[in-house]
């Protein structure tokens, strides 16, 4: 009888221990954090306190027992190991899994991309919408020559750093880190082959981007870019002003202009290639890869003029002589008048 009592006692104790262990395991490792979103995104800003992180978690998840979550976090010393960033969290997690993820700092990068931009303000706006650093911090960094002069850039040509592509960076990347990341990609892009071709043209990388940015604006047909590049390179070699309409629009700060008027050609700006020979001080936009490669692989010919075709096909007529060019330009001007396009 005595042995039976001991057996029952031990059995009861064992069952109780098992139940306690199950409760503990369920509390620590069971699904106790849920969300309506399959992959919930949370942002932990730089300098966030532990309490601020908890507030963020409570606003994004249904937490079964906040006291247990807090106990787990403190046991794992998370309050002293907060790592800022952008985290994508599964909608069903345990307290331990959540704290381990946040403690590890394994955030998910964001993708930044830019194209069809002509100013640093536009670029700063695009990047600032995707990372923690706002546009004002980004524009401030890229407006200070001292931040990149050592790498051969100036404020006038720093936009040539931005090779249109999609880049992955961490959300809490600051402006300097963005620059470092882009500089790395810039140096990869300007490989030995491209550098060699630029040298053959008598241009450095920033000058290639400057000319490419003009060509990008001139050409609505990509297959025509190498021929237009050839015209401008001929003019540079011969010392003839580029007389590129896109540079006038840039000087006037008005990209909506569809017809350049005679008065526009008089705008006093170093970017006005009608009154200044050679290339402008820097790109008039973020040059595309197509545009850059069009300069590097320009068509060899003896054209020094081109005018938009009057059929509005997006293509151009190319000329070797001024008289021929005037004839083509006149046809296009008449078509503009016919379509009542006066500015």
Short mmCIF file of C-alpha atoms in Angstrom, two decimals:
data_model
loop_
_atom_site.label_atom_id
_atom_site.label_comp_id
_atom_site.label_asym_id
_atom_site.label_seq_id
_atom_site.Cartn_x
_atom_site.Cartn_y
_atom_site.Cartn_z
CA UNK A 1 0.00 0.00 0.00
CA UNK A 2 2.87 2.27 0.91
CA UNK A 3 4.57 1.58 -2.42
CA UNK A 4 1.38 2.41 -4.27
CA UNK A 5 1.14 5.78 -2.53
CA UNK A 6 4.72 6.56 -3.45
CA UNK A 7 4.04 5.50 -7.06
CA UNK A 8 0.93 7.64 -7.29
CA UNK A 9 2.77 10.58 -5.76
CA UNK A 10 5.69 10.29 -8.14
CA UNK A 11 3.39 9.80 -11.09
CA UNK A 12 1.37 12.85 -10.11
CA UNK A 13 4.54 14.89 -9.64
CA UNK A 14 5.84 13.77 -13.03
CA UNK A 15 2.56 14.67 -14.70
CA UNK A 16 2.59 18.04 -12.96
CA UNK A 17 6.16 18.70 -14.11
CA UNK A 18 5.23 17.72 -17.66
CA UNK A 19 2.22 20.03 -17.57
CA UNK A 20 4.37 22.86 -16.23
CA UNK A 21 6.98 22.24 -18.94
CA UNK A 22 4.30 22.23 -21.61
CA UNK A 23 2.93 25.52 -20.28
CA UNK A 24 6.41 27.05 -20.19
CA UNK A 25 7.24 25.76 -23.67
CA UNK A 26 3.93 26.97 -25.04
CA UNK A 27 4.43 30.39 -23.49
CA UNK A 28 7.98 30.74 -24.76
CA UNK A 29 7.98 28.86 -28.05
CA UNK A 30 4.32 28.59 -29.01
CA UNK A 31 2.53 30.91 -31.44
CA UNK A 32 1.74 33.83 -29.17
CA UNK A 33 2.22 36.73 -31.57
CA UNK A 34 -0.14 37.10 -34.52
CA UNK A 35 -0.94 39.62 -37.23
CA UNK A 36 -3.48 40.00 -39.99
CA UNK A 37 -0.62 40.45 -42.47
CA UNK A 38 1.33 37.41 -43.63
CA UNK A 39 4.56 39.42 -43.69
CA UNK A 40 4.30 42.35 -41.33
CA UNK A 41 6.79 45.17 -41.91
CA UNK A 42 8.05 47.10 -38.91
CA UNK A 43 10.55 49.93 -38.74
CA UNK A 44 12.84 50.54 -35.78
CA UNK A 45 14.36 54.02 -36.16
CA UNK A 46 17.94 54.71 -35.14
CA UNK A 47 18.13 55.57 -31.45
CA UNK A 48 14.84 53.88 -30.54
CA UNK A 49 14.35 52.99 -26.88
CA UNK A 50 13.17 49.58 -25.72
CA UNK A 51 9.81 51.08 -24.77
CA UNK A 52 9.42 52.56 -28.27
CA UNK A 53 10.11 49.15 -29.82
CA UNK A 54 7.47 47.58 -27.58
CA UNK A 55 4.99 50.27 -28.63
CA UNK A 56 5.72 49.46 -32.29
CA UNK A 57 5.23 45.75 -31.71
CA UNK A 58 1.96 46.31 -29.87
CA UNK A 59 0.66 48.48 -32.72
CA UNK A 60 1.46 45.83 -35.35
CA UNK A 61 0.74 42.53 -33.57
CA UNK A 62 -1.71 40.87 -31.26
CA UNK A 63 0.48 39.82 -28.32
CA UNK A 64 -1.03 37.11 -26.12
CA UNK A 65 0.93 37.99 -22.99
CA UNK A 66 2.96 41.19 -22.94
CA UNK A 67 4.56 40.32 -19.62
CA UNK A 68 6.02 37.10 -20.99
CA UNK A 69 7.31 38.93 -24.08
CA UNK A 70 8.95 41.51 -21.84
CA UNK A 71 10.44 38.75 -19.65
CA UNK A 72 11.94 36.99 -22.70
CA UNK A 73 13.33 40.27 -24.07
CA UNK A 74 15.03 41.14 -20.81
CA UNK A 75 16.41 37.64 -20.31
CA UNK A 76 18.02 37.90 -23.74
CA UNK A 77 19.31 41.41 -22.91
CA UNK A 78 17.43 42.85 -25.91
CA UNK A 79 16.91 46.32 -24.34
CA UNK A 80 20.69 46.82 -24.58
CA UNK A 81 20.99 45.26 -28.04
CA UNK A 82 18.39 47.15 -30.09
CA UNK A 83 19.32 47.26 -33.76
CA UNK A 84 17.52 49.76 -36.00
CA UNK A 85 16.20 48.72 -39.38
CA UNK A 86 13.35 47.44 -41.48
CA UNK A 87 12.15 44.00 -40.50
CA UNK A 88 9.66 41.73 -42.22
CA UNK A 89 8.10 39.46 -39.63
CA UNK A 90 6.00 36.35 -40.17
CA UNK A 91 2.44 36.74 -38.94
CA UNK A 92 2.72 33.81 -36.47
CA UNK A 93 5.68 33.83 -34.11
CA UNK A 94 6.74 32.84 -30.64
CA UNK A 95 8.14 35.34 -28.16
CA UNK A 96 11.59 33.74 -28.43
CA UNK A 97 11.58 33.76 -32.25
CA UNK A 98 10.56 37.43 -32.40
CA UNK A 99 13.18 38.60 -29.92
CA UNK A 100 15.86 36.46 -31.58
CA UNK A 101 15.05 38.05 -34.95
CA UNK A 102 15.11 41.62 -33.67
CA UNK A 103 18.21 40.94 -31.57
CA UNK A 104 20.06 39.52 -34.58
CA UNK A 105 19.55 42.66 -36.66
CA UNK A 106 18.65 40.56 -39.72
CA UNK A 107 16.64 43.22 -41.44
CA UNK A 108 15.36 43.01 -45.00
CA UNK A 109 16.97 45.52 -47.42
CA UNK A 110 14.97 48.01 -49.45
CA UNK A 111 15.42 48.59 -53.16
CA UNK A 112 16.28 52.07 -54.36
CA UNK A 113 16.08 53.03 -58.00
CA UNK A 114 16.24 56.25 -59.98
CA UNK A 115 15.74 57.17 -63.62
CA UNK A 116 14.24 60.07 -65.54
CA UNK A 117 15.60 62.56 -63.05
CA UNK A 118 17.52 65.71 -63.84
CA UNK A 119 18.36 67.23 -60.46
CA UNK A 120 19.83 66.18 -57.14
CA UNK A 121 16.61 67.31 -55.47
CA UNK A 122 14.65 64.76 -57.49
CA UNK A 123 17.14 62.02 -56.67
CA UNK A 124 17.13 62.93 -52.97
CA UNK A 125 13.34 62.78 -52.99
CA UNK A 126 13.29 59.31 -54.55
CA UNK A 127 15.89 57.89 -52.18
CA UNK A 128 14.51 59.68 -49.13
CA UNK A 129 11.14 58.03 -49.59
CA UNK A 130 12.72 54.60 -49.28
CA UNK A 131 15.26 54.90 -46.45
CA UNK A 132 15.42 56.39 -42.96
CA UNK A 133 17.49 59.43 -44.00
CA UNK A 134 15.12 62.06 -45.35
CA UNK A 135 15.63 63.98 -48.58
CA UNK A 136 17.04 67.05 -46.81
CA UNK A 137 19.90 65.02 -45.32
CA UNK A 138 20.64 63.43 -48.67
CA UNK A 139 20.61 66.70 -50.62
CA UNK A 140 22.76 68.29 -47.91
CA UNK A 141 25.39 65.56 -48.31
CA UNK A 142 25.43 65.69 -52.11
CA UNK A 143 25.56 69.49 -52.14
CA UNK A 144 28.85 69.58 -50.23
CA UNK A 145 31.87 69.16 -52.52
CA UNK A 146 34.09 68.13 -49.62
CA UNK A 147 32.14 64.86 -49.28
CA UNK A 148 33.20 63.55 -52.69
CA UNK A 149 35.96 65.78 -54.10
CA UNK A 150 38.50 63.14 -53.12
CA UNK A 151 36.85 60.74 -55.57
CA UNK A 152 37.04 63.19 -58.47
CA UNK A 153 33.51 64.58 -58.34
CA UNK A 154 32.15 68.10 -58.08
CA UNK A 155 28.68 69.35 -57.21
CA UNK A 156 28.10 70.04 -60.92
CA UNK A 157 28.82 66.46 -61.99
CA UNK A 158 28.02 64.36 -58.90
CA UNK A 159 24.78 63.28 -60.58
CA UNK A 160 26.95 61.18 -62.92
CA UNK A 161 27.55 58.90 -59.91
CA UNK A 162 23.95 57.69 -60.17
CA UNK A 163 23.94 54.94 -62.78
CA UNK A 164 20.23 54.10 -63.28
CA UNK A 165 19.70 50.70 -61.78
CA UNK A 166 18.10 49.05 -58.77
CA UNK A 167 20.23 48.83 -55.65
CA UNK A 168 19.61 47.09 -52.34
CA UNK A 169 20.48 48.99 -49.18
CA UNK A 170 19.42 48.72 -45.57
CA UNK A 171 16.62 51.06 -44.54
CA UNK A 172 18.73 52.71 -41.83
CA UNK A 173 21.53 53.53 -44.32
CA UNK A 174 22.57 57.17 -43.98
CA UNK A 175 23.50 59.57 -46.79
CA UNK A 176 27.23 58.83 -46.59
CA UNK A 177 26.59 55.08 -46.74
CA UNK A 178 24.35 55.61 -49.79
CA UNK A 179 27.21 57.46 -51.45
CA UNK A 180 29.70 54.71 -50.59
CA UNK A 181 27.35 52.06 -51.97
CA UNK A 182 26.77 53.96 -55.22
CA UNK A 183 30.47 54.71 -55.62
CA UNK A 184 31.20 50.99 -55.41
CA UNK A 185 28.63 50.28 -58.16
CA UNK A 186 29.94 53.22 -60.22
CA UNK A 187 33.45 51.76 -60.20
CA UNK A 188 32.11 48.35 -61.19
CA UNK A 189 30.14 49.91 -64.05
CA UNK A 190 33.15 51.85 -65.33
CA UNK A 191 35.18 48.75 -66.06
CA UNK A 192 38.40 48.70 -68.07
CA UNK A 193 36.52 48.29 -71.35
CA UNK A 194 34.34 51.36 -70.83
CA UNK A 195 37.25 53.40 -69.49
CA UNK A 196 39.30 52.50 -72.56
CA UNK A 197 36.51 53.55 -74.93
CA UNK A 198 36.05 56.86 -73.07
CA UNK A 199 39.76 57.55 -73.38
CA UNK A 200 39.58 56.88 -77.13
CA UNK A 201 36.90 59.58 -77.37
CA UNK A 202 39.05 62.00 -75.40
CA UNK A 203 36.54 62.10 -72.55
CA UNK A 204 36.58 61.21 -68.88
CA UNK A 205 33.73 59.35 -67.22
CA UNK A 206 31.92 62.50 -66.07
CA UNK A 207 32.13 64.04 -69.54
CA UNK A 208 30.72 60.86 -71.05
CA UNK A 209 27.77 61.08 -68.64
CA UNK A 210 27.33 64.76 -69.46
CA UNK A 211 27.11 64.10 -73.19
CA UNK A 212 24.93 61.02 -72.62
CA UNK A 213 22.45 63.06 -70.58
CA UNK A 214 22.01 65.44 -73.53
CA UNK A 215 21.57 62.57 -75.97
CA UNK A 216 19.00 60.92 -73.69
CA UNK A 217 16.90 64.07 -73.89
CA UNK A 218 17.38 64.51 -77.63
CA UNK A 219 16.61 60.95 -78.69
CA UNK A 220 13.22 59.37 -78.24
CA UNK A 221 14.46 56.41 -80.27
CA UNK A 222 17.24 54.43 -78.60
CA UNK A 223 18.57 53.05 -81.88
CA UNK A 224 19.39 56.61 -82.97
CA UNK A 225 21.49 57.52 -79.94
CA UNK A 226 24.85 56.31 -81.34
CA UNK A 227 24.35 58.43 -84.47
CA UNK A 228 23.42 61.53 -82.46
CA UNK A 229 26.46 60.86 -80.26
CA UNK A 230 28.58 60.84 -83.40
CA UNK A 231 27.26 64.29 -84.38
CA UNK A 232 28.11 65.80 -81.01
CA UNK A 233 31.54 64.19 -80.92
CA UNK A 234 32.23 65.59 -84.40
CA UNK A 235 31.28 69.04 -83.17
CA UNK A 236 33.45 68.76 -80.08
CA UNK A 237 36.38 67.66 -82.19
CA UNK A 238 35.84 70.53 -84.65
CA UNK A 239 35.28 73.15 -81.96
CA UNK A 240 31.70 73.82 -83.06
CA UNK A 241 29.21 74.64 -80.26
CA UNK A 242 26.93 71.68 -79.55
CA UNK A 243 23.80 73.85 -79.93
CA UNK A 244 21.80 71.23 -78.05
CA UNK A 245 18.24 72.26 -77.25
CA UNK A 246 18.06 70.12 -74.07
CA UNK A 247 20.80 72.23 -72.49
CA UNK A 248 18.72 75.35 -73.09
CA UNK A 249 15.69 73.77 -71.40
CA UNK A 250 17.94 72.85 -68.48
CA UNK A 251 19.33 76.39 -68.31
CA UNK A 252 15.77 77.73 -68.28
CA UNK A 253 14.79 75.13 -65.67
CA UNK A 254 11.75 74.23 -67.76
CA UNK A 255 11.54 70.68 -69.05
CA UNK A 256 8.02 71.22 -70.37
CA UNK A 257 9.26 73.29 -73.31
CA UNK A 258 8.49 71.59 -76.63
CA UNK A 259 9.70 74.36 -78.91
CA UNK A 260 12.86 76.36 -78.34
CA UNK A 261 12.40 80.02 -79.33
CA UNK A 262 15.10 82.47 -80.45
CA UNK A 263 14.84 84.38 -77.16
CA UNK A 264 15.48 81.14 -75.28
CA UNK A 265 18.83 80.75 -77.01
CA UNK A 266 20.06 83.92 -75.28
CA UNK A 267 19.69 82.62 -71.71
CA UNK A 268 22.83 83.44 -69.77
CA UNK A 269 23.98 80.11 -68.38
CA UNK A 270 27.10 77.96 -68.61
CA UNK A 271 24.70 75.17 -69.65
CA UNK A 272 23.56 77.05 -72.76
CA UNK A 273 25.52 75.26 -75.49
CA UNK A 274 24.40 77.80 -78.09
CA UNK A 275 26.58 80.51 -76.55
CA UNK A 276 29.24 78.33 -74.90
CA UNK A 277 31.44 75.88 -76.76
CA UNK A 278 32.28 72.44 -75.44
CA UNK A 279 30.38 70.44 -72.86
CA UNK A 280 28.35 72.08 -70.10
CA UNK A 281 29.70 71.91 -66.51
CA UNK A 282 27.96 68.62 -65.83
CA UNK A 283 25.10 66.31 -66.82
CA UNK A 284 21.66 67.85 -67.34
CA UNK A 285 20.08 64.70 -65.98
CA UNK A 286 20.78 61.21 -64.77
CA UNK A 287 22.31 59.63 -67.87
CA UNK A 288 20.94 56.25 -68.87
CA UNK A 289 23.15 53.24 -69.52
CA UNK A 290 21.89 53.34 -73.13
CA UNK A 291 23.03 56.94 -73.42
CA UNK A 292 26.45 56.26 -71.91
CA UNK A 293 27.05 53.27 -74.15
CA UNK A 294 25.85 55.29 -77.16
CA UNK A 295 28.68 57.77 -76.53
CA UNK A 296 31.22 55.01 -75.99
CA UNK A 297 30.04 53.16 -79.13
CA UNK A 298 29.17 56.21 -81.21
CA UNK A 299 28.62 55.93 -84.92
CA UNK A 300 31.48 57.18 -87.08
CA UNK A 301 30.26 59.54 -89.79
CA UNK A 302 30.70 63.13 -90.99
CA UNK A 303 27.33 64.56 -89.97
CA UNK A 304 27.44 67.77 -87.95
CA UNK A 305 23.73 68.65 -87.94
CA UNK A 306 20.45 66.93 -87.21
CA UNK A 307 16.82 68.05 -87.03
CA UNK A 308 13.66 66.29 -85.93
CA UNK A 309 11.69 64.77 -88.78
CA UNK A 310 8.49 66.57 -89.71
CA UNK A 311 6.51 63.33 -89.49
CA UNK A 312 6.93 63.38 -85.68
CA UNK A 313 8.16 59.80 -85.78
CA UNK A 314 10.77 60.59 -83.16
CA UNK A 315 13.58 60.14 -85.65
CA UNK A 316 15.88 62.82 -87.09
CA UNK A 317 17.28 63.90 -90.42
CA UNK A 318 21.08 64.18 -90.38
CA UNK A 319 23.06 66.64 -92.49
CA UNK A 320 26.61 67.38 -93.49
CA UNK A 321 25.95 70.94 -94.67
CA UNK A 322 24.18 73.92 -93.12
CA UNK A 323 21.96 74.47 -96.16
CA UNK A 324 20.67 70.91 -96.00
CA UNK A 325 20.08 71.24 -92.27
CA UNK A 326 18.16 74.49 -92.69
CA UNK A 327 15.87 72.78 -95.20
CA UNK A 328 15.09 69.93 -92.80
CA UNK A 329 14.69 72.30 -89.84
CA UNK A 330 12.31 74.48 -91.86
CA UNK A 331 10.07 71.49 -92.61
CA UNK A 332 9.90 70.66 -88.91
CA UNK A 333 9.18 74.28 -87.93
CA UNK A 334 6.31 74.44 -90.43
CA UNK A 335 4.85 71.27 -88.97
CA UNK A 336 5.08 72.77 -85.47
CA UNK A 337 3.18 75.82 -86.74
CA UNK A 338 0.61 73.57 -88.39
CA UNK A 339 0.06 71.71 -85.12
CA UNK A 340 -0.08 75.01 -83.24
CA UNK A 341 2.92 74.16 -81.06
CA UNK A 342 4.40 77.52 -80.26
CA UNK A 343 6.30 76.97 -77.02
#
